[in-house]
mmCIF file of C-alpha atoms in Angstrom:
data_model
loop_
_atom_site.group_PDB
_atom_site.id
_atom_site.type_symbol
_atom_site.label_atom_id
_atom_site.label_comp_id
_atom_site.label_asym_id
_atom_site.label_seq_id
_atom_site.Cartn_x
_atom_site.Cartn_y
_atom_site.Cartn_z
ATOM 1 C CA MET U 1 -25.233 26.855 -20.590
ATOM 2 C CA LYS U 2 -23.850 23.509 -21.731
ATOM 3 C CA VAL U 3 -23.920 20.907 -18.937
ATOM 4 C CA LEU U 4 -22.142 17.542 -18.650
ATOM 5 C CA VAL U 5 -23.406 15.052 -16.040
ATOM 6 C CA ILE U 6 -21.084 12.213 -14.984
ATOM 7 C CA GLY U 7 -22.671 8.874 -14.031
ATOM 8 C CA GLY U 8 -25.228 6.402 -15.265
ATOM 9 C CA GLY U 9 -27.775 5.618 -12.552
ATOM 10 C CA ALA U 10 -31.274 6.742 -11.584
ATOM 11 C CA ARG U 11 -29.798 9.658 -9.620
ATOM 12 C CA GLU U 12 -28.124 10.918 -12.805
ATOM 13 C CA HIS U 13 -31.337 10.339 -14.790
ATOM 14 C CA ALA U 14 -33.209 12.452 -12.211
ATOM 15 C CA LEU U 15 -30.568 15.183 -12.485
ATOM 16 C CA CYS U 16 -30.623 15.053 -16.292
ATOM 17 C CA ARG U 17 -34.425 15.156 -16.350
ATOM 18 C CA SER U 18 -34.479 18.292 -14.190
ATOM 19 C CA LEU U 19 -31.690 19.919 -16.201
ATOM 20 C CA SER U 20 -33.468 19.079 -19.480
ATOM 21 C CA LEU U 21 -36.507 21.025 -18.231
ATOM 22 C CA ASP U 22 -34.358 24.079 -17.392
ATOM 23 C CA SER U 23 -34.569 26.761 -20.099
ATOM 24 C CA ASP U 24 -31.037 27.946 -19.241
ATOM 25 C CA VAL U 25 -29.571 24.604 -20.370
ATOM 26 C CA THR U 26 -28.814 24.832 -24.092
ATOM 27 C CA ALA U 27 -27.032 21.470 -24.408
ATOM 28 C CA LEU U 28 -27.064 18.468 -22.074
ATOM 29 C CA TYR U 29 -24.526 15.648 -22.126
ATOM 30 C CA CYS U 30 -24.130 12.581 -19.901
ATOM 31 C CA ALA U 31 -21.214 10.173 -19.606
ATOM 32 C CA PRO U 32 -21.599 7.252 -19.671
ATOM 33 C CA GLY U 33 -25.394 7.507 -19.070
ATOM 34 C CA ASN U 34 -27.931 4.725 -19.647
ATOM 35 C CA ALA U 35 -30.833 3.833 -21.942
ATOM 36 C CA GLY U 36 -33.261 6.231 -20.238
ATOM 37 C CA ILE U 37 -30.874 9.172 -19.967
ATOM 38 C CA ALA U 38 -30.315 8.878 -23.742
ATOM 39 C CA GLU U 39 -33.842 10.262 -24.205
ATOM 40 C CA VAL U 40 -32.959 13.618 -22.597
ATOM 41 C CA ALA U 41 -29.168 13.940 -23.008
ATOM 42 C CA GLU U 42 -26.465 13.161 -25.570
ATOM 43 C CA LEU U 43 -24.404 10.206 -24.277
ATOM 44 C CA HIS U 44 -20.618 9.906 -24.400
ATOM 45 C CA PRO U 45 -18.388 7.041 -23.229
ATOM 46 C CA VAL U 46 -15.936 7.848 -20.447
ATOM 47 C CA ASP U 47 -14.180 6.171 -17.523
ATOM 48 C CA ALA U 48 -15.933 8.085 -14.744
ATOM 49 C CA LEU U 49 -13.021 7.419 -12.344
ATOM 50 C CA ASP U 50 -10.434 8.954 -14.704
ATOM 51 C CA GLY U 51 -10.287 12.648 -13.880
ATOM 52 C CA ALA U 52 -8.109 13.504 -16.870
ATOM 53 C CA ALA U 53 -10.502 11.727 -19.254
ATOM 54 C CA VAL U 54 -13.538 13.490 -17.753
ATOM 55 C CA ALA U 55 -11.818 16.888 -17.950
ATOM 56 C CA ARG U 56 -10.781 16.184 -21.562
ATOM 57 C CA LEU U 57 -14.350 15.236 -22.523
ATOM 58 C CA ALA U 58 -15.764 18.338 -20.821
ATOM 59 C CA THR U 59 -13.271 20.523 -22.708
ATOM 60 C CA GLU U 60 -14.077 18.867 -26.055
ATOM 61 C CA LEU U 61 -17.810 19.386 -25.494
ATOM 62 C CA GLY U 62 -17.380 22.993 -24.417
ATOM 63 C CA ALA U 63 -19.162 22.222 -21.139
ATOM 64 C CA GLU U 64 -19.730 25.238 -18.914
ATOM 65 C CA LEU U 65 -20.726 23.113 -15.909
ATOM 66 C CA VAL U 66 -19.826 19.532 -14.982
ATOM 67 C CA VAL U 67 -22.008 17.708 -12.447
ATOM 68 C CA VAL U 68 -20.360 14.640 -10.887
ATOM 69 C CA GLY U 69 -23.095 12.266 -9.698
ATOM 70 C CA PRO U 70 -21.593 9.176 -7.993
ATOM 71 C CA GLU U 71 -19.375 9.018 -4.916
ATOM 72 C CA ALA U 72 -16.482 6.962 -6.321
ATOM 73 C CA PRO U 73 -15.420 9.583 -8.923
ATOM 74 C CA LEU U 74 -15.651 12.311 -6.267
ATOM 75 C CA VAL U 75 -13.449 10.398 -3.838
ATOM 76 C CA ALA U 76 -11.066 9.720 -6.752
ATOM 77 C CA GLY U 77 -10.666 13.491 -7.277
ATOM 78 C CA VAL U 78 -12.502 13.840 -10.585
ATOM 79 C CA ALA U 79 -13.943 17.227 -9.565
ATOM 80 C CA ASP U 80 -10.391 18.485 -8.885
ATOM 81 C CA ALA U 81 -9.309 17.506 -12.404
ATOM 82 C CA VAL U 82 -12.291 19.285 -13.965
ATOM 83 C CA ARG U 83 -11.664 22.453 -11.967
ATOM 84 C CA ALA U 84 -7.957 22.312 -12.859
ATOM 85 C CA ALA U 85 -9.061 22.444 -16.504
ATOM 86 C CA GLY U 86 -10.839 25.716 -15.768
ATOM 87 C CA ILE U 87 -14.397 24.351 -15.902
ATOM 88 C CA PRO U 88 -16.902 24.949 -13.066
ATOM 89 C CA CYS U 89 -17.747 21.664 -11.353
ATOM 90 C CA PHE U 90 -20.550 20.685 -8.988
ATOM 91 C CA GLY U 91 -19.040 18.251 -6.496
ATOM 92 C CA PRO U 92 -16.494 18.329 -3.678
ATOM 93 C CA SER U 93 -12.737 17.900 -3.990
ATOM 94 C CA GLY U 94 -11.270 14.456 -3.393
ATOM 95 C CA GLU U 95 -10.051 15.640 0.008
ATOM 96 C CA ALA U 96 -13.470 16.978 1.063
ATOM 97 C CA ALA U 97 -15.239 13.885 -0.337
ATOM 98 C CA ARG U 98 -13.460 11.859 2.366
ATOM 99 C CA LEU U 99 -16.492 12.877 4.419
ATOM 100 C CA GLU U 100 -18.152 9.956 2.619
ATOM 101 C CA GLY U 101 -15.039 8.017 1.616
ATOM 102 C CA SER U 102 -13.990 7.432 5.238
ATOM 103 C CA LYS U 103 -16.444 6.936 8.114
ATOM 104 C CA ALA U 104 -13.571 7.564 10.541
ATOM 105 C CA PHE U 105 -12.742 10.915 8.909
ATOM 106 C CA ALA U 106 -16.429 11.881 9.085
ATOM 107 C CA LYS U 107 -16.516 11.066 12.811
ATOM 108 C CA ASP U 108 -13.410 13.234 13.340
ATOM 109 C CA VAL U 109 -15.009 16.161 11.482
ATOM 110 C CA MET U 110 -18.224 15.778 13.493
ATOM 111 C CA ALA U 111 -16.240 15.815 16.731
ATOM 112 C CA GLY U 112 -14.461 19.003 15.666
ATOM 113 C CA ALA U 113 -17.727 20.651 14.601
ATOM 114 C CA GLY U 114 -19.692 19.552 17.686
ATOM 115 C CA VAL U 115 -22.197 17.681 15.524
ATOM 116 C CA PRO U 116 -24.404 15.163 17.414
ATOM 117 C CA THR U 117 -23.757 11.579 16.303
ATOM 118 C CA ALA U 118 -23.548 8.032 17.653
ATOM 119 C CA ARG U 119 -20.677 7.089 19.963
ATOM 120 C CA SER U 120 -18.241 4.908 18.048
ATOM 121 C CA TYR U 121 -14.958 3.038 17.873
ATOM 122 C CA VAL U 122 -12.635 2.825 14.874
ATOM 123 C CA CYS U 123 -11.187 -0.706 14.751
ATOM 124 C CA THR U 124 -8.421 -2.376 12.752
ATOM 125 C CA THR U 125 -7.769 -5.540 14.808
ATOM 126 C CA ALA U 126 -9.875 -8.467 15.984
ATOM 127 C CA ALA U 127 -9.243 -7.492 19.614
ATOM 128 C CA GLU U 128 -10.480 -3.934 19.008
ATOM 129 C CA ILE U 129 -13.555 -5.296 17.206
ATOM 130 C CA ASP U 130 -14.443 -7.580 20.121
ATOM 131 C CA THR U 131 -13.987 -4.760 22.628
ATOM 132 C CA ALA U 132 -16.271 -2.454 20.637
ATOM 133 C CA LEU U 133 -18.989 -5.072 20.133
ATOM 134 C CA ASP U 134 -18.949 -5.848 23.855
ATOM 135 C CA ALA U 135 -19.107 -2.161 24.756
ATOM 136 C CA PHE U 136 -22.269 -1.430 22.777
ATOM 137 C CA GLY U 137 -24.138 -4.735 22.765
ATOM 138 C CA ALA U 138 -27.032 -5.590 20.439
ATOM 139 C CA PRO U 139 -28.258 -4.391 18.042
ATOM 140 C CA TYR U 140 -24.765 -4.154 16.550
ATOM 141 C CA VAL U 141 -23.977 -1.444 13.980
ATOM 142 C CA VAL U 142 -20.891 -2.239 11.893
ATOM 143 C CA LYS U 143 -19.741 0.048 9.063
ATOM 144 C CA ASP U 144 -16.999 -0.502 6.533
ATOM 145 C CA ASP U 145 -14.798 2.607 6.774
ATOM 146 C CA GLY U 146 -14.571 2.971 2.985
ATOM 147 C CA LEU U 147 -16.991 3.204 0.071
ATOM 148 C CA ALA U 148 -19.285 0.192 -0.330
ATOM 149 C CA ALA U 149 -22.007 1.417 -2.718
ATOM 150 C CA GLY U 150 -24.506 1.805 0.114
ATOM 151 C CA LYS U 151 -24.097 -1.813 1.236
ATOM 152 C CA GLY U 152 -21.201 -1.577 3.691
ATOM 153 C CA VAL U 153 -23.362 -1.349 6.812
ATOM 154 C CA VAL U 154 -24.643 -4.286 8.840
ATOM 155 C CA VAL U 155 -27.198 -3.835 11.623
ATOM 156 C CA THR U 156 -27.863 -7.103 13.408
ATOM 157 C CA ASP U 157 -28.627 -8.746 16.759
ATOM 158 C CA ASP U 158 -26.277 -11.608 15.814
ATOM 159 C CA VAL U 159 -22.842 -10.921 17.291
ATOM 160 C CA GLN U 160 -21.193 -13.508 15.035
ATOM 161 C CA ALA U 161 -22.629 -11.886 11.901
ATOM 162 C CA ALA U 162 -21.479 -8.474 13.168
ATOM 163 C CA ARG U 163 -18.002 -9.795 13.907
ATOM 164 C CA ALA U 164 -17.735 -11.518 10.515
ATOM 165 C CA HIS U 165 -18.617 -8.303 8.671
ATOM 166 C CA ALA U 166 -16.145 -6.322 10.787
ATOM 167 C CA LEU U 167 -13.310 -8.802 10.146
ATOM 168 C CA ALA U 168 -13.975 -8.622 6.383
ATOM 169 C CA CYS U 169 -13.212 -4.880 6.419
ATOM 170 C CA ASP U 170 -9.692 -3.422 6.492
ATOM 171 C CA ARG U 171 -10.877 -0.704 8.844
ATOM 172 C CA VAL U 172 -14.281 -0.606 10.475
ATOM 173 C CA VAL U 173 -16.414 1.778 12.532
ATOM 174 C CA ILE U 174 -18.539 0.126 15.231
ATOM 175 C CA GLU U 175 -21.092 2.385 16.878
ATOM 176 C CA GLU U 176 -24.066 2.524 19.181
ATOM 177 C CA PHE U 177 -27.471 1.807 17.671
ATOM 178 C CA LEU U 178 -29.629 4.889 17.153
ATOM 179 C CA ASP U 179 -33.356 4.444 17.738
ATOM 180 C CA GLY U 180 -36.058 6.357 15.884
ATOM 181 C CA PRO U 181 -37.033 7.034 12.262
ATOM 182 C CA GLU U 182 -34.388 7.932 9.689
ATOM 183 C CA VAL U 183 -34.433 11.052 7.513
ATOM 184 C CA SER U 184 -32.292 12.104 4.559
ATOM 185 C CA LEU U 185 -31.609 15.828 4.278
ATOM 186 C CA PHE U 186 -29.621 17.193 1.331
ATOM 187 C CA ALA U 187 -27.990 20.601 1.228
ATOM 188 C CA ILE U 188 -26.303 22.386 -1.658
ATOM 189 C CA THR U 189 -23.270 24.376 -0.519
ATOM 190 C CA ASP U 190 -20.441 26.407 -2.014
ATOM 191 C CA GLY U 191 -18.227 25.926 1.037
ATOM 192 C CA THR U 192 -19.719 28.863 2.933
ATOM 193 C CA THR U 193 -23.429 29.292 2.167
ATOM 194 C CA VAL U 194 -25.674 26.267 2.755
ATOM 195 C CA LEU U 195 -29.047 25.789 1.002
ATOM 196 C CA PRO U 196 -31.050 22.920 2.513
ATOM 197 C CA LEU U 197 -33.400 20.958 0.271
ATOM 198 C CA GLN U 198 -36.623 19.255 1.407
ATOM 199 C CA PRO U 199 -36.225 16.160 3.623
ATOM 200 C CA ALA U 200 -37.010 12.673 2.355
ATOM 201 C CA GLN U 201 -37.115 9.161 3.747
ATOM 202 C CA ASP U 202 -35.749 6.110 1.963
ATOM 203 C CA PHE U 203 -36.189 2.366 2.501
ATOM 204 C CA LYS U 204 -32.942 0.433 2.811
ATOM 205 C CA ARG U 205 -34.128 -3.137 3.400
ATOM 206 C CA ALA U 206 -34.927 -5.343 0.417
ATOM 207 C CA LEU U 207 -38.307 -6.618 1.591
ATOM 208 C CA ASP U 208 -41.598 -5.255 2.944
ATOM 209 C CA ASP U 209 -41.777 -4.303 6.627
ATOM 210 C CA ASP U 210 -38.038 -3.583 6.614
ATOM 211 C CA GLU U 211 -37.121 -7.256 6.358
ATOM 212 C CA GLY U 212 -34.272 -8.749 4.355
ATOM 213 C CA PRO U 213 -30.737 -7.523 3.647
ATOM 214 C CA ASN U 214 -29.591 -3.920 3.288
ATOM 215 C CA THR U 215 -29.673 -2.499 -0.242
ATOM 216 C CA GLY U 216 -28.759 0.757 -1.923
ATOM 217 C CA GLY U 217 -32.397 1.809 -1.384
ATOM 218 C CA MET U 218 -35.732 0.377 -2.591
ATOM 219 C CA GLY U 219 -37.832 3.549 -2.621
ATOM 220 C CA ALA U 220 -38.356 6.971 -1.076
ATOM 221 C CA TYR U 221 -40.912 9.702 -0.448
ATOM 222 C CA SER U 222 -41.152 13.416 0.327
ATOM 223 C CA PRO U 223 -42.444 15.406 2.192
ATOM 224 C CA LEU U 224 -42.498 13.818 5.660
ATOM 225 C CA PRO U 225 -45.873 14.656 7.208
ATOM 226 C CA TRP U 226 -44.822 13.235 10.578
ATOM 227 C CA ALA U 227 -41.648 15.328 10.921
ATOM 228 C CA ASP U 228 -41.333 18.420 13.103
ATOM 229 C CA PRO U 229 -41.810 21.538 10.908
ATOM 230 C CA LYS U 230 -38.654 22.968 12.540
ATOM 231 C CA LEU U 231 -36.528 19.925 11.582
ATOM 232 C CA VAL U 232 -34.739 21.532 8.621
ATOM 233 C CA ASP U 233 -33.846 24.664 10.612
ATOM 234 C CA GLU U 234 -32.591 22.540 13.505
ATOM 235 C CA VAL U 235 -30.421 20.374 11.264
ATOM 236 C CA MET U 236 -29.075 23.469 9.506
ATOM 237 C CA GLN U 237 -27.952 24.943 12.828
ATOM 238 C CA SER U 238 -26.693 21.784 14.537
ATOM 239 C CA VAL U 239 -25.350 19.714 11.621
ATOM 240 C CA LEU U 240 -25.042 21.199 8.137
ATOM 241 C CA GLN U 241 -23.604 24.673 8.739
ATOM 242 C CA PRO U 242 -21.180 23.539 11.485
ATOM 243 C CA THR U 243 -19.869 20.735 9.243
ATOM 244 C CA VAL U 244 -19.313 23.073 6.281
ATOM 245 C CA ASP U 245 -17.632 25.613 8.591
ATOM 246 C CA GLU U 246 -15.383 22.929 10.125
ATOM 247 C CA LEU U 247 -14.227 21.642 6.736
ATOM 248 C CA ARG U 248 -13.450 25.199 5.614
ATOM 249 C CA ARG U 249 -11.524 25.798 8.873
ATOM 250 C CA ARG U 250 -9.441 22.674 8.135
ATOM 251 C CA GLY U 251 -8.511 24.009 4.711
ATOM 252 C CA THR U 252 -10.658 21.463 2.845
ATOM 253 C CA PRO U 253 -13.756 23.491 1.902
ATOM 254 C CA PHE U 254 -16.711 21.370 0.808
ATOM 255 C CA SER U 255 -18.701 22.523 -2.211
ATOM 256 C CA GLY U 256 -21.391 20.410 -3.832
ATOM 257 C CA LEU U 257 -24.080 18.274 -2.249
ATOM 258 C CA LEU U 258 -23.788 17.507 1.458
ATOM 259 C CA TYR U 259 -26.125 14.652 2.422
ATOM 260 C CA ALA U 260 -26.906 14.099 6.090
ATOM 261 C CA GLY U 261 -28.397 10.734 7.007
ATOM 262 C CA LEU U 262 -30.178 11.383 10.304
ATOM 263 C CA ALA U 263 -31.881 9.442 13.081
ATOM 264 C CA ILE U 264 -34.627 11.251 14.981
ATOM 265 C CA THR U 265 -33.923 9.644 18.359
ATOM 266 C CA SER U 266 -35.522 9.987 21.759
ATOM 267 C CA ARG U 267 -32.531 12.202 22.656
ATOM 268 C CA GLY U 268 -32.795 14.418 19.562
ATOM 269 C CA VAL U 269 -31.351 14.439 16.045
ATOM 270 C CA ARG U 270 -28.189 12.361 15.503
ATOM 271 C CA VAL U 271 -26.120 11.992 12.319
ATOM 272 C CA ILE U 272 -25.888 8.402 11.088
ATOM 273 C CA GLU U 273 -23.627 9.231 8.147
ATOM 274 C CA PHE U 274 -22.621 11.877 5.651
ATOM 275 C CA ASN U 275 -22.532 11.424 1.900
ATOM 276 C CA ALA U 276 -20.814 13.747 -0.544
ATOM 277 C CA ARG U 277 -23.394 13.560 -3.344
ATOM 278 C CA PHE U 278 -27.096 13.302 -4.083
ATOM 279 C CA GLY U 279 -28.571 10.116 -2.602
ATOM 280 C CA ASP U 280 -30.363 7.483 -4.631
ATOM 281 C CA PRO U 281 -33.408 7.029 -4.462
ATOM 282 C CA GLU U 282 -34.130 10.202 -2.451
ATOM 283 C CA THR U 283 -32.947 12.470 -5.288
ATOM 284 C CA GLN U 284 -35.774 11.168 -7.441
ATOM 285 C CA VAL U 285 -38.445 12.507 -5.051
ATOM 286 C CA VAL U 286 -36.654 15.676 -3.921
ATOM 287 C CA LEU U 287 -36.033 16.904 -7.471
ATOM 288 C CA ALA U 288 -39.619 16.002 -8.432
ATOM 289 C CA ARG U 289 -40.725 18.636 -5.903
ATOM 290 C CA LEU U 290 -38.129 21.349 -6.676
ATOM 291 C CA LYS U 291 -39.689 24.279 -8.556
ATOM 292 C CA THR U 292 -36.533 26.416 -8.868
ATOM 293 C CA PRO U 293 -34.604 25.640 -12.094
ATOM 294 C CA LEU U 294 -31.690 23.371 -11.154
ATOM 295 C CA ALA U 295 -28.787 24.518 -13.349
ATOM 296 C CA GLY U 296 -28.382 27.949 -11.790
ATOM 297 C CA VAL U 297 -28.305 26.490 -8.270
ATOM 298 C CA LEU U 298 -25.623 23.917 -9.184
ATOM 299 C CA LEU U 299 -23.585 26.612 -10.957
ATOM 300 C CA GLY U 300 -23.903 28.863 -7.897
ATOM 301 C CA SER U 301 -22.385 26.067 -5.803
ATOM 302 C CA ALA U 302 -19.558 25.581 -8.291
ATOM 303 C CA ASN U 303 -18.818 29.323 -8.543
ATOM 304 C CA GLY U 304 -19.206 30.226 -4.861
ATOM 305 C CA THR U 305 -22.192 32.515 -5.452
ATOM 306 C CA LEU U 306 -25.029 30.745 -3.625
ATOM 307 C CA ASP U 307 -25.515 33.778 -1.361
ATOM 308 C CA GLU U 308 -26.687 35.748 -4.417
ATOM 309 C CA LEU U 309 -29.548 33.359 -5.247
ATOM 310 C CA PRO U 310 -33.180 33.867 -4.146
ATOM 311 C CA PRO U 311 -34.677 31.246 -1.781
ATOM 312 C CA LEU U 312 -35.502 27.898 -3.357
ATOM 313 C CA LYS U 313 -39.132 27.348 -4.396
ATOM 314 C CA TRP U 314 -40.937 24.045 -3.861
ATOM 315 C CA ARG U 315 -44.092 22.442 -5.221
ATOM 316 C CA ASP U 316 -46.770 21.537 -2.704
ATOM 317 C CA ASP U 317 -47.093 18.100 -4.337
ATOM 318 C CA ALA U 318 -45.902 14.914 -2.665
ATOM 319 C CA ALA U 319 -43.584 12.495 -4.492
ATOM 320 C CA VAL U 320 -43.004 8.759 -4.189
ATOM 321 C CA THR U 321 -40.449 6.601 -5.997
ATOM 322 C CA VAL U 322 -40.547 2.792 -6.150
ATOM 323 C CA VAL U 323 -37.433 0.871 -7.177
ATOM 324 C CA ILE U 324 -37.778 -2.144 -9.455
ATOM 325 C CA ALA U 325 -34.772 -4.389 -8.825
ATOM 326 C CA SER U 326 -33.460 -7.364 -10.744
ATOM 327 C CA HIS U 327 -33.634 -11.023 -9.788
ATOM 328 C CA ASN U 328 -31.351 -11.869 -6.817
ATOM 329 C CA TYR U 329 -30.598 -8.237 -5.821
ATOM 330 C CA PRO U 330 -28.808 -7.219 -3.555
ATOM 331 C CA ASP U 331 -26.680 -10.330 -4.150
ATOM 332 C CA THR U 332 -25.178 -10.793 -7.628
ATOM 333 C CA PRO U 333 -28.021 -9.594 -9.855
ATOM 334 C CA ARG U 334 -29.139 -11.239 -13.064
ATOM 335 C CA THR U 335 -28.742 -8.883 -16.044
ATOM 336 C CA GLY U 336 -29.621 -8.855 -19.737
ATOM 337 C CA ASP U 337 -33.364 -9.412 -19.247
ATOM 338 C CA PRO U 338 -35.629 -7.382 -21.587
ATOM 339 C CA ILE U 339 -37.742 -4.615 -20.020
ATOM 340 C CA GLU U 340 -41.239 -4.119 -21.402
ATOM 341 C CA GLY U 341 -43.977 -1.609 -20.633
ATOM 342 C CA LEU U 342 -41.888 1.585 -20.655
ATOM 343 C CA ASP U 343 -43.858 2.996 -23.597
ATOM 344 C CA GLU U 344 -47.126 2.219 -21.810
ATOM 345 C CA VAL U 345 -46.082 4.260 -18.776
ATOM 346 C CA ALA U 346 -45.046 7.167 -21.009
ATOM 347 C CA ALA U 347 -48.374 7.028 -22.881
ATOM 348 C CA GLN U 348 -50.748 6.488 -19.955
ATOM 349 C CA ASP U 349 -49.141 7.893 -16.792
ATOM 350 C CA ALA U 350 -47.147 10.969 -17.840
ATOM 351 C CA PRO U 351 -46.625 13.620 -16.646
ATOM 352 C CA HIS U 352 -47.658 12.597 -13.126
ATOM 353 C CA ALA U 353 -45.677 9.347 -13.196
ATOM 354 C CA TYR U 354 -42.514 8.533 -15.103
ATOM 355 C CA VAL U 355 -39.673 6.020 -15.129
ATOM 356 C CA LEU U 356 -36.074 6.917 -14.257
ATOM 357 C CA HIS U 357 -33.515 4.359 -15.423
ATOM 358 C CA ALA U 358 -30.804 3.026 -13.114
ATOM 359 C CA GLY U 359 -29.277 -0.220 -14.416
ATOM 360 C CA THR U 360 -30.328 -0.344 -18.065
ATOM 361 C CA ARG U 361 -28.715 -0.452 -21.499
ATOM 362 C CA ARG U 362 -29.790 -0.684 -25.125
ATOM 363 C CA ASP U 363 -29.546 -4.029 -26.876
ATOM 364 C CA GLY U 364 -30.600 -3.335 -30.440
ATOM 365 C CA ASP U 365 -34.152 -2.023 -30.267
ATOM 366 C CA ALA U 366 -34.694 -3.444 -26.773
ATOM 367 C CA VAL U 367 -33.949 -1.976 -23.346
ATOM 368 C CA VAL U 368 -32.450 -4.630 -21.035
ATOM 369 C CA SER U 369 -31.455 -4.797 -17.382
ATOM 370 C CA ALA U 370 -27.828 -3.997 -16.629
ATOM 371 C CA GLY U 371 -27.608 -3.804 -12.841
ATOM 372 C CA GLY U 372 -29.188 -4.577 -9.480
ATOM 373 C CA ARG U 373 -31.530 -1.628 -9.181
ATOM 374 C CA VAL U 374 -32.996 -1.322 -12.667
ATOM 375 C CA LEU U 375 -35.696 1.375 -12.613
ATOM 376 C CA SER U 376 -37.125 4.050 -10.293
ATOM 377 C CA VAL U 377 -40.823 4.616 -10.948
ATOM 378 C CA THR U 378 -41.553 8.129 -9.686
ATOM 379 C CA ALA U 379 -44.910 9.848 -9.260
ATOM 380 C CA THR U 380 -46.336 13.079 -7.858
ATOM 381 C CA ALA U 381 -49.791 13.982 -6.543
ATOM 382 C CA LYS U 382 -51.367 16.401 -4.093
ATOM 383 C CA ASP U 383 -50.681 13.975 -1.228
ATOM 384 C CA LEU U 384 -48.640 10.861 -0.493
ATOM 385 C CA ALA U 385 -51.601 8.506 -0.887
ATOM 386 C CA GLY U 386 -52.181 9.773 -4.431
ATOM 387 C CA ALA U 387 -48.488 9.669 -5.302
ATOM 388 C CA ARG U 388 -48.238 6.080 -4.028
ATOM 389 C CA GLU U 389 -51.243 5.057 -6.071
ATOM 390 C CA ARG U 390 -49.793 6.576 -9.244
ATOM 391 C CA ALA U 391 -46.306 5.132 -8.678
ATOM 392 C CA TYR U 392 -47.565 1.580 -8.118
ATOM 393 C CA ALA U 393 -50.038 1.803 -11.027
ATOM 394 C CA ALA U 394 -47.169 2.773 -13.327
ATOM 395 C CA ALA U 395 -44.855 0.120 -11.845
ATOM 396 C CA ALA U 396 -47.499 -2.525 -12.558
ATOM 397 C CA ARG U 397 -47.127 -1.814 -16.286
ATOM 398 C CA ILE U 398 -43.413 -2.734 -16.218
ATOM 399 C CA ARG U 399 -42.512 -6.296 -17.133
ATOM 400 C CA LEU U 400 -39.050 -7.585 -16.180
ATOM 401 C CA ASP U 401 -38.597 -11.306 -15.592
ATOM 402 C CA GLY U 402 -37.747 -12.140 -11.967
ATOM 403 C CA SER U 403 -37.919 -8.510 -10.854
ATOM 404 C CA GLN U 404 -38.785 -7.445 -7.318
ATOM 405 C CA LEU U 405 -40.133 -4.362 -5.583
ATOM 406 C CA ARG U 406 -41.377 -3.381 -2.153
ATOM 407 C CA THR U 407 -45.121 -2.828 -1.875
ATOM 408 C CA ASP U 408 -45.017 -0.642 1.241
ATOM 409 C CA ILE U 409 -43.051 2.446 0.173
ATOM 410 C CA ALA U 410 -44.545 5.496 1.998
ATOM 411 C CA LYS U 411 -47.488 3.377 3.182
ATOM 412 C CA LYS U 412 -47.333 4.291 6.879
ATOM 413 C CA ALA U 413 -46.694 7.963 6.150
ATOM 414 C CA ALA U 414 -49.615 8.096 3.694
ATOM 415 C CA GLU U 415 -51.955 6.563 6.264
ATOM 416 C CA ALA U 416 -50.817 8.736 9.162
#
């Protein structure tokens, strides 16, 4: 089939890489893409938030499946426009994508589905904010109700910092702090059947030892050797299936990728948040381990035929991804810096380690930085220690002036 992927980050590069390795994919397009995606897919310009433009491009290309990567186009209803044009689309409707687009809506769905989550208040006034902060105490968890590119959450012991973030939001969710390690679990669904993927863990803070500001994610690994072997089954029964069933009951069936951000607390599993798309950087490690060809699974979601597919197959290998970010990230990043060493990684580290592009573009013959998170260096090995070693060895070949990375991705898990 001919497949069009919408987006231009490392998540989309990971999706395009997997699709390019799928023998069922006869043509692969990406819009707008980036310098790395151009090596595996034909790029086309498009305004990813313009549903009519995306549907028009898909029609012109003869696409038989459209995969919408980022959250903003999904919330904007791009998948609806593609489906209205008669083309199968992987990604939820704009209405169902509110599960990510509004934290308050997600809390309401979880309440209806009986899904375990943190107690919370939805606030729109200064008085409500103060009441909520007082009710929960430190550490304070303050979440912008809307989309914020993974940076709308503040967790702090400083009540003034918490209050300032809350007041800067039009609508805010303030909730109790959840103790325990965090896990990301993706599931592909067609609105009825739910296929869980393998769990991963990402690293949100900018600096080693979970110091520094929140980011969109500085690295990830899978599998999780410390997790209960029954975790996926438990989350399927208590979180994923009930949420999909509740959305269908409400008349807003969710098809696409349902992402549950979880805390494994002393009182059991609790949902921190839902996302309506593949997460970045966890996608990079989860897809590195997926043995089943990807296109047929995504098409099954789009067509409502997931129940006809055989169980997913996984590699035994572990995977680690390390994000190389630009100078000053997560504040306003510096862009336009040349990136060197990509050819060296391809020549010396493939196929066990490879580079997925996030914020890059072509400038003549050079590849230059074009965003905050610039590259995801991803590696596989028989265990996490080996995957870490390969990922950091490959990352060391990359030269980008002023760049930064965390040195402790998967370190504790590999040593456990």
